[in-house]
Amino acid sequence: MIQLILVFAAILIIGIFFAIFRISTLASAVMKKPGAEKDSQVSSGNSLHGALFIILPLIGFGAAGWYGYKYFGIYTQPHASEAASQTEPLFWIATAIIIAMFVITNVALFYFAYKYRYRQNGKAHFYPDNTKLEIVWTIVPAIILTTLIFTGWKAWRNIMYEANAPKNAQVIEIMGYQFAWMVRYAGEDNKIGRSDFRYVDASNAMGLDFTDPRTNDDIQLGQAEIHVVKGKPIELKIRARDVLHSVSIPHFRQKMDAVPGMPTRMTFVPTMTTAEMRQELSTRPEWQVIDETTGKARFQNFNYEIACQEVCGRGHFSMRAVIIVETQEEYDKWLAEQQPYVEKNKDYVVKAIEKQKRIKKEGLTTMRESANKGVRQTASF
Amino acid sequence: MAVAVQHDDAHVHDEHEHHENFITKYIFSTDHKMIAKQFLISGILWAFIGGLLSILFRLQLGFPEMDLSFLRFLLGDWIDATGKLDPEFYLALVTMHGTIMVFFVLTAGLSGTFSNFLIPLQIGARDMASGFMNMLSFWFFFVSSVLMFQSLFLENGPAAGGWVVYPPLSALPQALKGSGDGMTYWLLSMTFFIVSQLLGGINYITTVINLRTKGMSFSRLPLTIWAFFITAIIGLLSFPVLFSAALLLMFDRMLGTSFYLSDIYVAGQALHHTGGSAILYQHLFWFLGHPEVYIVLLPALGISSEVIATNARKPIFGYKAMILSMLGIAVLSFIVWAHHMFVTGMNPFLGTIFMFLTLIIAVPSAVKAFNYITTLWRGNIRFTPAMLFSIGLVSFFISGGVTGIILGNSALDIYLHDTYYVVAHFHLVMGSASFFGMMAGVYHWFPKMFGRMMDDRLGYIHFWFTFAGVYLVFFPMHFIGIAGFPRRYYSFTAFDAFRIMADLNSFISIAAILTFSAQLVFGFNFFYSIFRGRRAPLNPWNSNTLEWTTPINPGHGNWVGQIPYVYRWAYDYSKPNAEQDGFTDFIPQNVPYSQTPNSNLPYENELIEIEKEEMLPTDTTLHTEKVPE
């Protein structure tokens, strides 16, 4: 019934608008003064539009500036990694430059539109080109861009190139699947054992290969809560089990896709423990606001989070993991409580080895491995 | 048009005029003007559908708690028992919004409409090189549209893996409902779409090269035609690559091949696929995907060049620089694609290369923006609705363009990739700018299309609400992007980091609804004016280009009698001393230099001799031409 009334209301409103439109059209046709015909080059509102090009942008710049200033502490996420301390200054320098470009060019555009609006006896200036001017504004942006590129290039190499990664990094594997993350620590040898998607079953969600001795000390976590030590480089070995995912760690300003069939990697160095960060945030007013979901102040909830950032299906928006950055002592204490997968699931592993050997004997793995060599070794596409 | 028509050259199209029926005139028409209108009206209908889809997902994003039961009449079971939108259908909405807007509205609706309409009219041709291929182009597009539209109503929903439809998600129905039949429809539809684009593109290129009227050299082509010409070349080189990407995806889905798939365990089962590369698809897709940005944008820039020059009553500043920057953009557009893939696991060294190439493309873009602004400088600007939309375009082009400098910097893109910062960036620079170019084109050439004028005041209302609305929607998204909010998230409540700025998201949604409502004003104005608009004069904007020398309602063949010759470029606005030659502030392209001795520039006087020898003796249009007061 309400829907019916709404529909009628909508029809009524549209009808009223239409009536107003018709009446004003007719009225303007009837009421046009005979003398007005002379300057029919432009519509009567021409100056109004010129003025609006000044007024609206002024309001817009004002509002954007106000929001940008007032809510700065809200929309900037805290950061705590070595990569972030390289890219953050670059981002804000580039932002300052583009804001300047944005304001100057838009102001020129709108001001000219206003200033040179139609005048009855006005005449435009015939000005088809000026080579000097054009050379100048080709070269100036080119120089600004080149500067930005080179600074960005340096940061990019430091963060992404495997050759520049710290050699002593602790290896952790993360695997994305619909719709969660799984984490495996490399254990004492700091080497991740092999895995194969066809070894996956209800107990062995990551498809660990138990015939590989490097697997024996690997610790597979029950929940996606990665513990790392402040200041200690981590090499994340990233893979996906079903579709594309992306490991995004906003507070570290880092991100890397997880691709089925093509392992990827990321190195990060956390620079503040979770506790330190909470401590620091507790002094900021916008972090003292109570979060309605948890009933606690925002700074108390703070966690370094991993979010999936490549669309992966229904649960994409809730694919979360947490990184706990802590001191060496806290980490050691936590690690002491963890047990390698192989030790925890002895009975299962014995059976699984049989199965994995059988699959290998059938030759499938070997065949596949050789077929995949090019893809598996590098991410060089 | 019952006038006896004088045939010239090899063109005998006019013969058809006399036995045209409803079907050959309005449906299976080979007249470029009718085909353009077919593209335009389909494009407008698609734009309303695409816009409506965005309103639906904006409701979810802006008001996550809202009871959406009232939408059940439209969405059926995609609204669950508690009145919540289904998360997979949310993805489907996002996907279809992107696909529809990029391909069906801004490629077919913009380029299809104005390339078809303006190329023959502005270069002085009776029709496209092949009217039949042109007709096929529309009907392939129509089939493609029907398939895509039908896919919205499939039981498992349309394609839902994002408009880029990356495999493996798009290849595995087990992973996503929309990757079932919906994806099959998507691929089939896109196949027909590509065929349509290629048929159209070949035609545009051939027509521009071969059918220009006498005197219309490339250096006298209006910038619209340059833009359409370059666009068509880009399309011709890049769409086949999308076709190959789609074809291989079809093979993976239907024949069990492993082009893109490898090492997959999904829904409790290890799949047989090995050795494929998901990244390969991304390379192939973006090899079209990035040039596609310019396929969408260049026609809009071409249109705005023409509209701005006409209404500022000034020559476009730096005509040659405009052409060179378009050519530069076109070439560079093919070698920047991997900037969409900085963090996909691609070799970071490649990332370096693509960062350099990407930032180079900012230079010609900046030149274009500066040239538009300088064209306004010391003009005598008439704010027609088309002019307002063109100025709006330039503003969006700048505002969205500058953030490209940050996103193209691979080090900064690591954080911003796939956040709302990207959404804000491309919606401004490519989406809204191109959309405004399309609107500028519609308002400007409506009189030529339908012989009637659109209502000014409704046009102004439409412009100001849309202009303000677009900024209100997309500017705040930069803040959300800086906060790291990921794209394509159904809700942000699962993360501590993203449980902020809900009010800003509501604000954006309200602005989006207002902006969409303003388009209804346009819809009314457009369809009403086709039938009831004020009758158009011959040359309502006092423009120089050739299309305004045709009759108010040109028949198939465009000109009665001989096609006018072209003696000058399209931008002789406010030329000094033109009054002494009997002109006001514009001298149309078909006026010989010998008629304008006072306003000619020195090198133009030299051309008079050649003119007298080669052109004037055979130009019969001059005798009947009404000399402007």
CSV table of N, CA and C in Angstrom, one decimal, chain A residues 18 21-22 24-25 41-43 46 49 52-53 56 64 67 75 77 95 98 102 105-106 110 113 116 118-119 122-128 134 137 145 149 152-153 156 161 178 197 200 241 244 255 257 291 293 298 301 305-309 313-314 316-317 320 368 372 376 379 381, chain B residues 86 91 175 263-265 271 274-275 282 313-314 317-318 321 343-345 347-349 352 355-356 359 370-371 374 378-383 395 398-399 402 409-411 414-415 417-419 457-458 460 464 483 486 488-489 494-497 499-501 524 528 573-575 579:
chain,number,residue,atom,x,y,z
A,18,PHE,N,6.6,19.0,-14.8
A,18,PHE,CA,6.3,19.1,-16.2
A,18,PHE,C,5.4,20.3,-16.4
A,21,PHE,N,7.4,23.4,-16.2
A,21,PHE,CA,8.3,23.5,-17.4
A,21,PHE,C,7.5,24.1,-18.5
A,22,ARG,N,6.3,23.5,-18.8
A,22,ARG,CA,5.4,24.0,-19.9
A,22,ARG,C,5.1,25.5,-19.7
A,24,SER,N,6.5,27.8,-17.9
A,24,SER,CA,7.6,28.8,-18.1
A,24,SER,C,8.0,28.9,-19.5
A,25,THR,N,8.0,27.8,-20.2
A,25,THR,CA,8.3,27.9,-21.7
A,25,THR,C,7.4,28.8,-22.4
A,41,GLN,N,22.4,36.3,-29.0
A,41,GLN,CA,23.6,35.5,-29.2
A,41,GLN,C,23.8,34.5,-27.9
A,42,VAL,N,23.4,35.1,-26.8
A,42,VAL,CA,23.6,34.3,-25.6
A,42,VAL,C,22.3,34.3,-24.8
A,43,SER,N,22.1,33.3,-23.9
A,43,SER,CA,20.9,33.3,-23.1
A,43,SER,C,21.1,34.3,-22.0
A,46,ASN,N,23.8,34.3,-19.0
A,46,ASN,CA,25.2,34.1,-19.3
A,46,ASN,C,26.1,34.5,-18.1
A,49,HIS,N,26.2,32.2,-15.1
A,49,HIS,CA,27.0,31.1,-15.1
A,49,HIS,C,28.5,31.4,-14.8
A,52,LEU,N,28.8,31.8,-11.2
A,52,LEU,CA,28.7,30.4,-10.5
A,52,LEU,C,30.1,29.8,-10.6
A,53,PHE,N,30.8,30.0,-11.7
A,53,PHE,CA,32.1,29.4,-11.9
A,53,PHE,C,33.1,30.0,-10.8
A,56,LEU,N,30.9,28.6,-6.8
A,56,LEU,CA,30.9,27.1,-6.5
A,56,LEU,C,32.3,26.6,-6.2
A,64,ALA,N,36.8,21.4,0.9
A,64,ALA,CA,37.8,20.4,0.8
A,64,ALA,C,38.9,20.7,1.7
A,67,TYR,N,37.8,20.0,5.4
A,67,TYR,CA,37.7,18.6,5.7
A,67,TYR,C,39.1,18.1,5.8
A,75,TYR,N,41.6,10.4,8.5
A,75,TYR,CA,41.8,9.8,7.2
A,75,TYR,C,43.2,9.4,6.9
A,77,GLN,N,46.0,6.9,8.0
A,77,GLN,CA,46.3,5.7,8.8
A,77,GLN,C,47.7,5.8,9.4
A,95,THR,N,51.7,15.0,-3.0
A,95,THR,CA,50.4,15.5,-2.8
A,95,THR,C,50.4,17.1,-2.8
A,98,ILE,N,50.7,18.2,-6.4
A,98,ILE,CA,49.5,18.1,-7.2
A,98,ILE,C,48.4,19.0,-6.7
A,102,PHE,N,46.6,21.4,-9.1
A,102,PHE,CA,45.1,21.4,-9.2
A,102,PHE,C,44.5,22.8,-8.9
A,105,THR,N,45.6,25.5,-11.9
A,105,THR,CA,44.9,25.3,-13.2
A,105,THR,C,43.4,25.4,-13.1
A,106,ASN,N,42.8,24.9,-12.0
A,106,ASN,CA,41.4,25.1,-11.9
A,106,ASN,C,41.0,26.5,-11.7
A,110,PHE,N,38.5,28.5,-14.2
A,110,PHE,CA,37.2,29.2,-13.7
A,110,PHE,C,37.3,30.7,-13.8
A,113,ALA,N,36.9,31.7,-17.3
A,113,ALA,CA,35.5,31.5,-17.8
A,113,ALA,C,34.7,32.7,-17.3
A,116,TYR,N,36.1,36.4,-18.9
A,116,TYR,CA,35.9,36.6,-20.4
A,116,TYR,C,34.6,36.1,-20.8
A,118,TYR,N,30.7,36.4,-22.1
A,118,TYR,CA,30.3,37.2,-23.3
A,118,TYR,C,29.9,38.7,-22.9
A,119,ARG,N,30.4,39.6,-23.7
A,119,ARG,CA,30.0,41.0,-23.7
A,119,ARG,C,29.5,41.4,-25.1
A,122,GLY,N,32.0,42.9,-27.1
A,122,GLY,CA,33.3,42.4,-26.9
A,122,GLY,C,33.8,41.6,-28.1
A,123,LYS,N,35.1,41.4,-28.2
A,123,LYS,CA,35.6,40.6,-29.3
A,123,LYS,C,36.7,39.8,-28.7
A,124,ALA,N,36.7,38.5,-29.1
A,124,ALA,CA,37.7,37.6,-28.6
A,124,ALA,C,39.1,38.0,-29.3
A,125,HIS,N,40.1,37.6,-28.6
A,125,HIS,CA,41.5,37.9,-29.1
A,125,HIS,C,41.9,36.7,-30.0
A,126,PHE,N,42.2,37.0,-31.3
A,126,PHE,CA,42.6,35.9,-32.2
A,126,PHE,C,44.0,35.5,-31.8
A,127,TYR,N,44.1,34.3,-31.2
A,127,TYR,CA,45.4,33.9,-30.6
A,127,TYR,C,45.7,32.5,-30.8
A,128,PRO,N,46.0,32.1,-32.1
A,128,PRO,CA,46.0,30.6,-32.4
A,128,PRO,C,47.2,29.9,-31.8
A,134,GLU,N,54.3,27.2,-25.4
A,134,GLU,CA,54.0,25.7,-25.4
A,134,GLU,C,55.2,24.9,-25.1
A,137,TRP,N,55.4,25.1,-21.3
A,137,TRP,CA,54.6,24.2,-20.5
A,137,TRP,C,54.6,22.7,-20.9
A,145,LEU,N,57.9,16.1,-13.2
A,145,LEU,CA,57.6,14.7,-13.2
A,145,LEU,C,58.9,13.8,-13.1
A,149,ILE,N,59.6,11.1,-10.4
A,149,ILE,CA,59.9,9.7,-10.8
A,149,ILE,C,61.2,9.1,-10.1
A,152,GLY,N,60.7,8.3,-6.5
A,152,GLY,CA,59.8,7.2,-6.4
A,152,GLY,C,60.6,5.9,-6.8
A,153,TRP,N,61.4,6.0,-7.8
A,153,TRP,CA,62.1,4.9,-8.3
A,153,TRP,C,63.0,4.3,-7.3
A,156,TRP,N,61.0,2.5,-4.7
A,156,TRP,CA,60.4,1.3,-5.3
A,156,TRP,C,61.4,0.1,-5.3
A,161,TYR,N,62.6,-4.8,-4.8
A,161,TYR,CA,63.6,-5.7,-5.5
A,161,TYR,C,64.0,-6.8,-4.5
A,178,GLN,N,39.5,-18.8,-0.1
A,178,GLN,CA,38.2,-18.2,0.1
A,178,GLN,C,37.7,-18.6,1.5
A,197,PHE,N,49.2,-28.4,-4.1
A,197,PHE,CA,47.7,-28.2,-4.0
A,197,PHE,C,47.0,-29.5,-4.0
A,200,VAL,N,46.2,-31.1,-0.5
A,200,VAL,CA,45.2,-30.5,0.4
A,200,VAL,C,44.1,-31.4,0.7
A,241,ARG,N,45.4,-20.4,-2.9
A,241,ARG,CA,45.0,-21.8,-3.1
A,241,ARG,C,43.9,-21.9,-4.2
A,244,LEU,N,42.6,-15.3,-7.1
A,244,LEU,CA,43.6,-14.2,-6.7
A,244,LEU,C,43.1,-13.6,-5.4
A,255,LYS,N,51.8,-4.1,0.0
A,255,LYS,CA,50.7,-4.9,-0.7
A,255,LYS,C,51.4,-5.8,-1.7
A,257,ASP,N,49.9,-9.2,-4.4
A,257,ASP,CA,48.9,-10.1,-4.8
A,257,ASP,C,49.3,-11.5,-4.5
A,291,ASP,N,34.6,2.9,19.8
A,291,ASP,CA,34.2,2.2,18.7
A,291,ASP,C,32.9,1.4,19.0
A,293,THR,N,31.3,-1.0,17.7
A,293,THR,CA,31.3,-2.5,17.5
A,293,THR,C,31.9,-3.2,18.8
A,298,ARG,N,39.1,3.6,20.3
A,298,ARG,CA,39.7,3.1,19.1
A,298,ARG,C,41.2,2.7,19.3
A,301,ASN,N,41.7,-0.8,20.3
A,301,ASN,CA,41.4,-1.8,19.3
A,301,ASN,C,42.5,-1.9,18.3
A,305,GLU,N,46.6,-4.8,10.6
A,305,GLU,CA,45.7,-5.7,9.9
A,305,GLU,C,46.2,-6.1,8.5
A,306,ILE,N,45.8,-7.3,8.1
A,306,ILE,CA,46.0,-7.7,6.7
A,306,ILE,C,44.6,-7.7,6.1
A,307,ALA,N,44.4,-7.0,5.0
A,307,ALA,CA,43.1,-7.0,4.3
A,307,ALA,C,43.3,-7.6,2.9
A,308,CYS,N,42.4,-8.4,2.4
A,308,CYS,CA,42.4,-8.8,1.1
A,308,CYS,C,42.1,-7.7,0.1
A,309,GLN,N,42.9,-7.4,-0.8
A,309,GLN,CA,42.6,-6.2,-1.7
A,309,GLN,C,42.5,-6.6,-3.2
A,313,GLY,N,35.5,-12.8,-4.2
A,313,GLY,CA,34.2,-13.5,-4.1
A,313,GLY,C,33.4,-13.0,-2.9
A,314,ARG,N,32.5,-13.8,-2.5
A,314,ARG,CA,31.4,-13.4,-1.6
A,314,ARG,C,32.0,-12.7,-0.3
A,316,HIS,N,35.0,-11.5,0.3
A,316,HIS,CA,36.2,-10.7,0.1
A,316,HIS,C,36.3,-9.6,1.2
A,317,PHE,N,35.2,-9.0,1.6
A,317,PHE,CA,35.3,-7.8,2.5
A,317,PHE,C,35.6,-8.2,3.9
A,320,ARG,N,40.3,-11.2,6.8
A,320,ARG,CA,41.2,-10.4,7.7
A,320,ARG,C,42.2,-11.3,8.4
A,368,ARG,N,54.1,-32.4,-13.6
A,368,ARG,CA,53.6,-31.1,-13.4
A,368,ARG,C,54.7,-30.2,-13.0
A,372,ASN,N,55.9,-26.8,-14.9
A,372,ASN,CA,55.7,-25.6,-14.3
A,372,ASN,C,57.0,-24.8,-13.9
A,376,ARG,N,57.1,-21.4,-11.8
A,376,ARG,CA,57.2,-21.6,-10.4
A,376,ARG,C,58.5,-20.8,-9.8
A,379,ALA,N,58.8,-14.8,-10.8
A,379,ALA,CA,57.5,-14.1,-11.0
A,379,ALA,C,57.8,-13.1,-12.1
A,381,PHE,N,56.8,-12.8,-15.3
A,381,PHE,CA,55.9,-12.4,-16.5
A,381,PHE,C,55.8,-10.9,-16.6
B,86,ASP,N,22.5,-9.1,-1.0
B,86,ASP,CA,23.4,-10.2,-1.1
B,86,ASP,C,24.8,-9.8,-1.5
B,91,LEU,N,28.8,-7.5,-5.7
B,91,LEU,CA,29.9,-7.6,-6.6
B,91,LEU,C,29.4,-7.6,-8.0
B,175,ALA,N,33.7,-20.9,-7.4
B,175,ALA,CA,34.2,-19.8,-6.5
B,175,ALA,C,33.3,-18.6,-6.4
B,263,ASP,N,47.3,-24.9,-10.4
B,263,ASP,CA,47.4,-25.2,-9.0
B,263,ASP,C,46.3,-24.7,-8.2
B,264,ILE,N,45.1,-25.2,-8.6
B,264,ILE,CA,43.9,-24.7,-7.9
B,264,ILE,C,43.2,-25.8,-7.1
B,265,TYR,N,42.9,-25.5,-5.9
B,265,TYR,CA,42.1,-26.3,-5.0
B,265,TYR,C,40.9,-25.5,-4.6
B,271,LEU,N,41.8,-29.1,-8.9
B,271,LEU,CA,41.5,-29.1,-10.3
B,271,LEU,C,42.7,-29.6,-11.1
B,274,THR,N,47.2,-27.1,-14.8
B,274,THR,CA,48.5,-26.8,-14.4
B,274,THR,C,49.2,-26.0,-15.5
B,275,GLY,N,50.1,-25.2,-15.0
B,275,GLY,CA,51.0,-24.5,-16.0
B,275,GLY,C,50.5,-23.2,-16.5
B,282,GLN,N,46.0,-10.8,-17.2
B,282,GLN,CA,46.0,-9.4,-16.8
B,282,GLN,C,46.8,-8.6,-17.8
B,313,ARG,N,34.6,31.8,-29.0
B,313,ARG,CA,34.8,32.6,-30.2
B,313,ARG,C,36.2,32.9,-30.4
B,314,LYS,N,37.0,31.8,-30.2
B,314,LYS,CA,38.5,31.9,-30.4
B,314,LYS,C,39.0,30.7,-31.1
B,317,PHE,N,43.6,27.1,-29.0
B,317,PHE,CA,45.0,27.4,-28.9
B,317,PHE,C,45.9,26.2,-29.2
B,318,GLY,N,46.9,26.4,-30.0
B,318,GLY,CA,47.9,25.3,-30.3
B,318,GLY,C,47.3,24.1,-31.0
B,321,ALA,N,49.8,21.5,-31.6
B,321,ALA,CA,50.2,20.9,-30.3
B,321,ALA,C,49.1,19.9,-29.8
B,343,VAL,N,51.6,-4.3,-8.3
B,343,VAL,CA,51.7,-5.3,-7.2
B,343,VAL,C,51.0,-6.6,-7.4
B,344,THR,N,51.0,-7.0,-8.7
B,344,THR,CA,50.4,-8.3,-9.0
B,344,THR,C,51.4,-9.5,-8.9
B,345,GLY,N,52.6,-9.2,-8.6
B,345,GLY,CA,53.6,-10.2,-8.6
B,345,GLY,C,54.5,-10.2,-9.9
B,347,ASN,N,57.4,-8.9,-12.2
B,347,ASN,CA,58.7,-8.6,-11.9
B,347,ASN,C,58.9,-7.1,-11.6
B,348,PRO,N,59.4,-6.7,-10.4
B,348,PRO,CA,59.4,-5.3,-10.1
B,348,PRO,C,60.3,-4.5,-11.1
B,349,PHE,N,61.2,-5.1,-11.8
B,349,PHE,CA,62.0,-4.3,-12.8
B,349,PHE,C,61.0,-3.8,-13.9
B,352,THR,N,59.4,-0.8,-12.8
B,352,THR,CA,60.2,0.4,-13.0
B,352,THR,C,60.0,1.0,-14.4
B,355,MET,N,56.6,2.5,-14.8
B,355,MET,CA,56.5,3.8,-14.1
B,355,MET,C,57.0,5.0,-14.9
B,356,PHE,N,58.2,4.8,-15.5
B,356,PHE,CA,58.8,5.8,-16.3
B,356,PHE,C,57.9,6.1,-17.5
B,359,LEU,N,54.6,8.0,-16.4
B,359,LEU,CA,54.6,9.4,-16.1
B,359,LEU,C,55.0,10.3,-17.3
B,370,PHE,N,46.5,22.8,-20.6
B,370,PHE,CA,47.0,24.2,-20.7
B,370,PHE,C,46.4,24.9,-21.9
B,371,ASN,N,46.3,24.1,-23.0
B,371,ASN,CA,45.8,24.7,-24.3
B,371,ASN,C,44.3,25.1,-24.1
B,374,THR,N,44.1,28.3,-22.1
B,374,THR,CA,44.5,29.4,-22.9
B,374,THR,C,43.5,29.8,-23.9
B,378,ARG,N,40.9,35.6,-22.8
B,378,ARG,CA,40.5,36.7,-23.7
B,378,ARG,C,39.6,36.2,-24.7
B,379,GLY,N,38.7,35.3,-24.4
B,379,GLY,CA,37.7,34.9,-25.3
B,379,GLY,C,36.4,35.8,-25.1
B,380,ASN,N,35.3,35.4,-25.8
B,380,ASN,CA,34.1,36.1,-25.6
B,380,ASN,C,33.1,35.0,-25.3
B,381,ILE,N,33.1,34.5,-24.1
B,381,ILE,CA,32.5,33.2,-23.9
B,381,ILE,C,31.0,33.2,-23.8
B,382,ARG,N,30.4,32.3,-24.6
B,382,ARG,CA,29.0,32.1,-24.5
B,382,ARG,C,28.7,30.8,-23.7
B,383,PHE,N,28.1,30.9,-22.6
B,383,PHE,CA,27.8,29.7,-21.8
B,383,PHE,C,26.6,28.9,-22.3
B,395,SER,N,37.9,20.7,-16.2
B,395,SER,CA,38.1,20.7,-14.8
B,395,SER,C,38.3,19.3,-14.3
B,398,ILE,N,41.7,17.8,-15.3
B,398,ILE,CA,42.8,18.2,-14.5
B,398,ILE,C,42.7,17.5,-13.1
B,399,SER,N,41.6,17.6,-12.5
B,399,SER,CA,41.5,17.2,-11.1
B,399,SER,C,41.7,15.7,-11.0
B,402,VAL,N,45.7,14.9,-12.1
B,402,VAL,CA,46.9,15.1,-11.2
B,402,VAL,C,47.1,13.9,-10.2
B,409,ASN,N,53.2,6.5,-9.9
B,409,ASN,CA,54.5,6.4,-9.2
B,409,ASN,C,54.4,5.1,-8.5
B,410,SER,N,55.1,4.1,-8.9
B,410,SER,CA,54.9,2.7,-8.4
B,410,SER,C,55.1,2.6,-6.9
B,411,ALA,N,56.1,3.4,-6.4
B,411,ALA,CA,56.3,3.3,-5.0
B,411,ALA,C,55.1,3.7,-4.2
B,414,ILE,N,51.9,1.3,-4.3
B,414,ILE,CA,51.8,0.0,-3.5
B,414,ILE,C,50.7,0.2,-2.5
B,415,TYR,N,50.7,1.3,-1.8
B,415,TYR,CA,49.6,1.5,-0.8
B,415,TYR,C,48.3,1.8,-1.4
B,417,HIS,N,47.0,1.2,-4.5
B,417,HIS,CA,46.5,0.3,-5.5
B,417,HIS,C,45.2,-0.3,-4.9
B,418,ASP,N,44.1,-0.3,-5.8
B,418,ASP,CA,42.9,-0.9,-5.4
B,418,ASP,C,42.2,-0.3,-4.2
B,419,THR,N,42.5,1.0,-3.9
B,419,THR,CA,41.8,1.7,-2.9
B,419,THR,C,40.8,2.6,-3.6
B,457,ARG,N,17.3,26.0,-20.4
B,457,ARG,CA,17.3,26.2,-18.9
B,457,ARG,C,17.4,24.8,-18.3
B,458,LEU,N,16.7,23.8,-18.9
B,458,LEU,CA,16.9,22.4,-18.3
B,458,LEU,C,18.3,22.0,-18.4
B,460,TYR,N,20.9,23.9,-18.3
B,460,TYR,CA,21.7,24.6,-17.2
B,460,TYR,C,21.5,23.9,-15.9
B,464,TRP,N,24.6,22.2,-13.8
B,464,TRP,CA,25.1,22.6,-12.5
B,464,TRP,C,25.0,21.5,-11.4
B,483,ALA,N,42.8,6.9,3.4
B,483,ALA,CA,42.6,6.0,4.5
B,483,ALA,C,42.8,4.6,4.2
B,486,PRO,N,39.7,-0.4,0.8
B,486,PRO,CA,39.8,-1.2,-0.5
B,486,PRO,C,38.5,-1.1,-1.3
B,488,ARG,N,35.6,-2.5,-3.9
B,488,ARG,CA,34.8,-3.7,-4.1
B,488,ARG,C,34.6,-4.4,-2.7
B,489,TYR,N,34.6,-3.6,-1.6
B,489,TYR,CA,34.2,-4.1,-0.3
B,489,TYR,C,32.7,-3.9,-0.1
B,494,ALA,N,34.4,-5.2,9.1
B,494,ALA,CA,35.2,-6.3,9.6
B,494,ALA,C,36.6,-5.9,10.0
B,495,PHE,N,37.0,-4.7,9.7
B,495,PHE,CA,38.4,-4.2,10.0
B,495,PHE,C,38.3,-3.0,11.0
B,496,ASP,N,39.2,-3.1,12.0
B,496,ASP,CA,39.3,-2.0,12.9
B,496,ASP,C,39.7,-0.7,12.2
B,497,ALA,N,40.6,-0.9,11.2
B,497,ALA,CA,41.1,0.3,10.5
B,497,ALA,C,40.1,1.0,9.7
B,499,ARG,N,36.7,1.0,10.3
B,499,ARG,CA,35.4,1.4,10.9
B,499,ARG,C,35.3,2.9,11.2
B,500,ILE,N,35.7,3.7,10.2
B,500,ILE,CA,35.7,5.2,10.3
B,500,ILE,C,35.0,5.7,9.1
B,501,MET,N,34.8,7.0,9.1
B,501,MET,CA,34.3,7.8,8.0
B,501,MET,C,33.0,7.2,7.4
B,524,PHE,N,14.5,13.7,-19.8
B,524,PHE,CA,13.2,14.4,-20.2
B,524,PHE,C,13.5,15.4,-21.3
B,528,TYR,N,11.9,14.8,-24.9
B,528,TYR,CA,10.9,15.8,-25.2
B,528,TYR,C,11.3,16.7,-26.4
B,573,TYR,N,37.8,32.0,-35.8
B,573,TYR,CA,36.9,32.8,-35.0
B,573,TYR,C,37.5,34.1,-34.6
B,574,SER,N,36.7,35.1,-34.6
B,574,SER,CA,37.2,36.5,-34.2
B,574,SER,C,38.5,36.9,-34.9
B,575,LYS,N,38.5,36.6,-36.2
B,575,LYS,CA,39.7,36.9,-36.9
B,575,LYS,C,39.8,38.4,-37.1
B,579,GLU,N,35.3,41.8,-40.3
B,579,GLU,CA,34.2,42.7,-40.5
B,579,GLU,C,34.3,43.3,-41.9
